[in-house]
PDB file of C-alpha atoms in Angstrom:
ATOM      1  CA  MET U   3      28.978  18.768 -21.538  1.00  0.00           C
ATOM      2  CA  LYS U   4      27.148  22.019 -20.760  1.00  0.00           C
ATOM      3  CA  LYS U   5      25.179  21.767 -24.002  1.00  0.00           C
ATOM      4  CA  ILE U   6      23.980  18.266 -23.150  1.00  0.00           C
ATOM      5  CA  LEU U   7      22.908  19.384 -19.676  1.00  0.00           C
ATOM      6  CA  ILE U   8      21.064  22.420 -21.036  1.00  0.00           C
ATOM      7  CA  ILE U   9      19.296  20.338 -23.694  1.00  0.00           C
ATOM      8  CA  PHE U  10      18.324  17.745 -21.076  1.00  0.00           C
ATOM      9  CA  LEU U  11      16.937  20.387 -18.711  1.00  0.00           C
ATOM     10  CA  PHE U  12      15.057  22.043 -21.547  1.00  0.00           C
ATOM     11  CA  LEU U  13      13.442  18.769 -22.626  1.00  0.00           C
ATOM     12  CA  VAL U  14      12.504  17.681 -19.114  1.00  0.00           C
ATOM     13  CA  SER U  15      11.101  21.045 -18.063  1.00  0.00           C
ATOM     14  CA  SER U  16       9.088  21.648 -21.222  1.00  0.00           C
ATOM     15  CA  CYS U  17       7.435  18.229 -21.518  1.00  0.00           C
ATOM     16  CA  GLY U  18       5.196  18.620 -18.471  1.00  0.00           C
ATOM     17  CA  PHE U  19       7.185  16.224 -16.304  1.00  0.00           C
ATOM     18  CA  GLU U  20       6.063  16.382 -12.693  1.00  0.00           C
ATOM     19  CA  PRO U  21       7.302  14.163  -9.854  1.00  0.00           C
ATOM     20  CA  LEU U  22       4.657  11.794  -8.516  1.00  0.00           C
ATOM     21  CA  TYR U  23       5.221  12.689  -4.862  1.00  0.00           C
ATOM     22  CA  SER U  24       5.609  16.447  -5.357  1.00  0.00           C
ATOM     23  CA  SER U  25       4.060  18.802  -2.829  1.00  0.00           C
ATOM     24  CA  LYS U  26       1.779  20.298  -5.486  1.00  0.00           C
ATOM     25  CA  ASN U  27       0.186  16.937  -6.075  1.00  0.00           C
ATOM     26  CA  SER U  28      -1.240  16.463  -2.601  1.00  0.00           C
ATOM     27  CA  ASN U  29      -2.541  13.003  -1.888  1.00  0.00           C
ATOM     28  CA  ASN U  30      -5.821  14.083  -0.322  1.00  0.00           C
ATOM     29  CA  PHE U  31      -8.709  11.940  -1.444  1.00  0.00           C
ATOM     30  CA  THR U  32     -12.273  12.601  -0.331  1.00  0.00           C
ATOM     31  CA  PHE U  33     -15.033  10.027  -0.260  1.00  0.00           C
ATOM     32  CA  GLU U  34     -18.641  10.208   0.825  1.00  0.00           C
ATOM     33  CA  LYS U  35     -18.222   6.946   2.744  1.00  0.00           C
ATOM     34  CA  VAL U  36     -15.231   4.764   3.664  1.00  0.00           C
ATOM     35  CA  GLU U  37     -15.693   1.127   4.698  1.00  0.00           C
ATOM     36  CA  THR U  38     -12.962  -1.177   5.980  1.00  0.00           C
ATOM     37  CA  GLU U  39     -12.671  -4.923   6.495  1.00  0.00           C
ATOM     38  CA  GLY U  40      -9.782  -6.953   7.858  1.00  0.00           C
ATOM     39  CA  GLU U  41      -7.029  -5.907  10.242  1.00  0.00           C
ATOM     40  CA  LYS U  42      -7.640  -2.481  11.727  1.00  0.00           C
ATOM     41  CA  LYS U  43      -3.924  -1.656  11.983  1.00  0.00           C
ATOM     42  CA  ILE U  44      -3.375  -2.096   8.255  1.00  0.00           C
ATOM     43  CA  ASN U  45      -6.481  -0.088   7.380  1.00  0.00           C
ATOM     44  CA  ARG U  46      -5.517   2.758   9.733  1.00  0.00           C
ATOM     45  CA  ARG U  47      -1.995   2.962   8.267  1.00  0.00           C
ATOM     46  CA  ILE U  48      -3.371   3.116   4.727  1.00  0.00           C
ATOM     47  CA  ILE U  49      -6.004   5.729   5.532  1.00  0.00           C
ATOM     48  CA  SER U  50      -3.578   7.982   7.396  1.00  0.00           C
ATOM     49  CA  ALA U  51      -0.733   7.633   4.871  1.00  0.00           C
ATOM     50  CA  ILE U  52      -2.905   8.542   1.896  1.00  0.00           C
ATOM     51  CA  SER U  53      -4.946  11.197   3.742  1.00  0.00           C
ATOM     52  CA  ILE U  54      -8.300   9.638   3.010  1.00  0.00           C
ATOM     53  CA  LYS U  55     -11.123  11.836   4.278  1.00  0.00           C
ATOM     54  CA  GLU U  56     -14.873  11.389   4.516  1.00  0.00           C
ATOM     55  CA  ASN U  57     -16.913  14.356   3.314  1.00  0.00           C
ATOM     56  CA  THR U  58     -20.613  14.156   2.475  1.00  0.00           C
ATOM     57  CA  GLN U  59     -20.670  17.491   0.626  1.00  0.00           C
ATOM     58  CA  ASP U  60     -17.597  17.701  -1.622  1.00  0.00           C
ATOM     59  CA  TYR U  61     -16.181  14.312  -2.578  1.00  0.00           C
ATOM     60  CA  SER U  62     -14.333  12.881  -5.554  1.00  0.00           C
ATOM     61  CA  TYR U  63     -15.680   9.325  -5.164  1.00  0.00           C
ATOM     62  CA  LYS U  64     -18.901   8.122  -3.600  1.00  0.00           C
ATOM     63  CA  LYS U  65     -17.542   5.139  -1.691  1.00  0.00           C
ATOM     64  CA  LEU U  66     -14.245   3.437  -0.867  1.00  0.00           C
ATOM     65  CA  ILE U  67     -14.068  -0.097   0.481  1.00  0.00           C
ATOM     66  CA  LEU U  68     -10.732  -1.411   1.814  1.00  0.00           C
ATOM     67  CA  ILE U  69     -10.508  -5.166   2.368  1.00  0.00           C
ATOM     68  CA  ASN U  70      -7.205  -6.543   3.617  1.00  0.00           C
ATOM     69  CA  GLU U  71      -5.899  -9.936   4.553  1.00  0.00           C
ATOM     70  CA  LYS U  72      -2.608 -10.859   6.227  1.00  0.00           C
ATOM     71  CA  ASN U  73      -1.287 -14.434   6.240  1.00  0.00           C
ATOM     72  CA  ILE U  74       1.817 -15.974   7.770  1.00  0.00           C
ATOM     73  CA  ILE U  75       2.430 -19.396   6.266  1.00  0.00           C
ATOM     74  CA  GLU U  76       5.023 -22.005   7.237  1.00  0.00           C
ATOM     75  CA  THR U  77       6.928 -22.778   4.050  1.00  0.00           C
ATOM     76  CA  SER U  78       9.295 -25.443   5.405  1.00  0.00           C
ATOM     77  CA  ARG U  79      10.084 -27.504   8.499  1.00  0.00           C
ATOM     78  CA  ASN U  80      13.361 -28.903   9.803  1.00  0.00           C
ATOM     79  CA  SER U  81      14.023 -32.556  10.671  1.00  0.00           C
ATOM     80  CA  LYS U  82      12.572 -32.068  14.186  1.00  0.00           C
ATOM     81  CA  GLY U  83       9.280 -30.869  12.718  1.00  0.00           C
ATOM     82  CA  GLN U  84       9.765 -27.263  13.796  1.00  0.00           C
ATOM     83  CA  PRO U  85       9.076 -24.407  11.363  1.00  0.00           C
ATOM     84  CA  ASP U  86      12.229 -23.421   9.470  1.00  0.00           C
ATOM     85  CA  SER U  87      10.922 -20.638   7.242  1.00  0.00           C
ATOM     86  CA  PHE U  88       7.803 -18.540   6.838  1.00  0.00           C
ATOM     87  CA  LYS U  89       6.122 -16.414   4.214  1.00  0.00           C
ATOM     88  CA  MET U  90       4.182 -13.289   5.129  1.00  0.00           C
ATOM     89  CA  ALA U  91       1.651 -12.127   2.565  1.00  0.00           C
ATOM     90  CA  ILE U  92      -0.554  -9.046   2.681  1.00  0.00           C
ATOM     91  CA  LYS U  93      -3.380  -8.587   0.207  1.00  0.00           C
ATOM     92  CA  LEU U  94      -5.391  -5.383  -0.169  1.00  0.00           C
ATOM     93  CA  LYS U  95      -8.489  -5.148  -2.303  1.00  0.00           C
ATOM     94  CA  ILE U  96      -9.956  -1.729  -2.950  1.00  0.00           C
ATOM     95  CA  ILE U  97     -13.366  -1.075  -4.407  1.00  0.00           C
ATOM     96  CA  LEU U  98     -14.103   2.432  -5.663  1.00  0.00           C
ATOM     97  CA  VAL U  99     -17.625   3.605  -6.428  1.00  0.00           C
ATOM     98  CA  ASP U 100     -17.728   6.854  -8.393  1.00  0.00           C
ATOM     99  CA  LYS U 101     -20.541   9.407  -8.511  1.00  0.00           C
ATOM    100  CA  LYS U 102     -22.265   7.480 -11.319  1.00  0.00           C
ATOM    101  CA  ASN U 103     -22.199   4.226  -9.262  1.00  0.00           C
ATOM    102  CA  ASN U 104     -19.525   2.628 -11.479  1.00  0.00           C
ATOM    103  CA  LEU U 105     -17.503   0.021  -9.583  1.00  0.00           C
ATOM    104  CA  THR U 106     -13.737  -0.241  -9.945  1.00  0.00           C
ATOM    105  CA  GLU U 107     -11.830  -3.034  -8.183  1.00  0.00           C
ATOM    106  CA  LYS U 108      -8.070  -3.413  -7.789  1.00  0.00           C
ATOM    107  CA  ASP U 109      -5.996  -5.950  -5.846  1.00  0.00           C
ATOM    108  CA  PHE U 110      -2.593  -5.199  -4.347  1.00  0.00           C
ATOM    109  CA  TYR U 111      -0.431  -8.070  -3.118  1.00  0.00           C
ATOM    110  CA  GLU U 112       2.975  -8.157  -1.422  1.00  0.00           C
ATOM    111  CA  GLU U 113       4.801 -11.115   0.112  1.00  0.00           C
ATOM    112  CA  PHE U 114       8.164 -11.881   1.671  1.00  0.00           C
ATOM    113  CA  SER U 115       9.811 -15.123   2.817  1.00  0.00           C
ATOM    114  CA  TYR U 116      12.031 -15.256   5.890  1.00  0.00           C
ATOM    115  CA  LYS U 117      13.801 -17.756   8.144  1.00  0.00           C
ATOM    116  CA  ASN U 118      12.719 -18.709  11.639  1.00  0.00           C
ATOM    117  CA  GLN U 119      14.789 -17.385  14.549  1.00  0.00           C
ATOM    118  CA  GLU U 120      15.656 -19.020  17.853  1.00  0.00           C
ATOM    119  CA  ASN U 121      14.669 -15.974  19.895  1.00  0.00           C
ATOM    120  CA  LYS U 122      10.900 -15.621  19.527  1.00  0.00           C
ATOM    121  CA  PHE U 123      10.958 -11.975  20.671  1.00  0.00           C
ATOM    122  CA  ASP U 124      13.386 -11.124  17.843  1.00  0.00           C
ATOM    123  CA  LEU U 125      11.164 -13.050  15.421  1.00  0.00           C
ATOM    124  CA  SER U 126       8.119 -11.094  16.584  1.00  0.00           C
ATOM    125  CA  GLU U 127       9.953  -7.763  16.206  1.00  0.00           C
ATOM    126  CA  TYR U 128      11.169  -8.785  12.751  1.00  0.00           C
ATOM    127  CA  GLU U 129       7.625  -9.705  11.694  1.00  0.00           C
ATOM    128  CA  ILE U 130       6.337  -6.306  12.848  1.00  0.00           C
ATOM    129  CA  LYS U 131       9.029  -4.524  10.818  1.00  0.00           C
ATOM    130  CA  LEU U 132       8.363  -6.769   7.833  1.00  0.00           C
ATOM    131  CA  GLU U 133       4.627  -6.076   8.023  1.00  0.00           C
ATOM    132  CA  ASP U 134       5.307  -2.327   8.077  1.00  0.00           C
ATOM    133  CA  ASP U 135       7.569  -2.624   5.022  1.00  0.00           C
ATOM    134  CA  LEU U 136       4.982  -4.624   3.078  1.00  0.00           C
ATOM    135  CA  ILE U 137       2.257  -2.111   3.974  1.00  0.00           C
ATOM    136  CA  ASP U 138       4.516   0.732   2.797  1.00  0.00           C
ATOM    137  CA  LYS U 139       4.984  -0.991  -0.581  1.00  0.00           C
ATOM    138  CA  ILE U 140       1.227  -1.425  -0.935  1.00  0.00           C
ATOM    139  CA  ILE U 141       0.671   2.228   0.000  1.00  0.00           C
ATOM    140  CA  GLU U 142       3.120   3.359  -2.707  1.00  0.00           C
ATOM    141  CA  ASP U 143       1.314   1.244  -5.312  1.00  0.00           C
ATOM    142  CA  LEU U 144      -2.063   2.526  -4.115  1.00  0.00           C
ATOM    143  CA  ILE U 145      -0.973   6.176  -4.353  1.00  0.00           C
ATOM    144  CA  ILE U 146       0.216   5.602  -7.909  1.00  0.00           C
ATOM    145  CA  TYR U 147      -3.073   3.874  -8.790  1.00  0.00           C
ATOM    146  CA  LEU U 148      -5.257   6.611  -7.276  1.00  0.00           C
ATOM    147  CA  ASN U 149      -3.287   9.392  -8.986  1.00  0.00           C
ATOM    148  CA  ILE U 150      -3.737   7.910 -12.454  1.00  0.00           C
TER     149      ILE U 150
END
């Protein structure tokens, strides 16, 4: 058992493996200009979570454009005609312009279906939590994309 553990540690440590979210690999990205479209709350969460900074002197990309869209769609109704279930979808489109003016576009999309609730306050609170969870998933995917 010890031999297997030692061999495993030797292979993992010598192959250059590095965790994606390690402290050495800081997620600070600098851009000459950052533009946003869509809901301000979503854009602010993304910018603060990824540590996006504007710097006109020392930047890794020339321009970043964040375009987001959030939709809540009724997916079914009950016999009385009231909404029975919903689907929340958040779409983020990023456009990166590098120093040579090459454009790179990437879309990120997350959705979740949920049932309607009698208490509208509870439904509203649930939608806020659901929105935060979907944004967190998009942020994780975006960090992975920007680190590649």
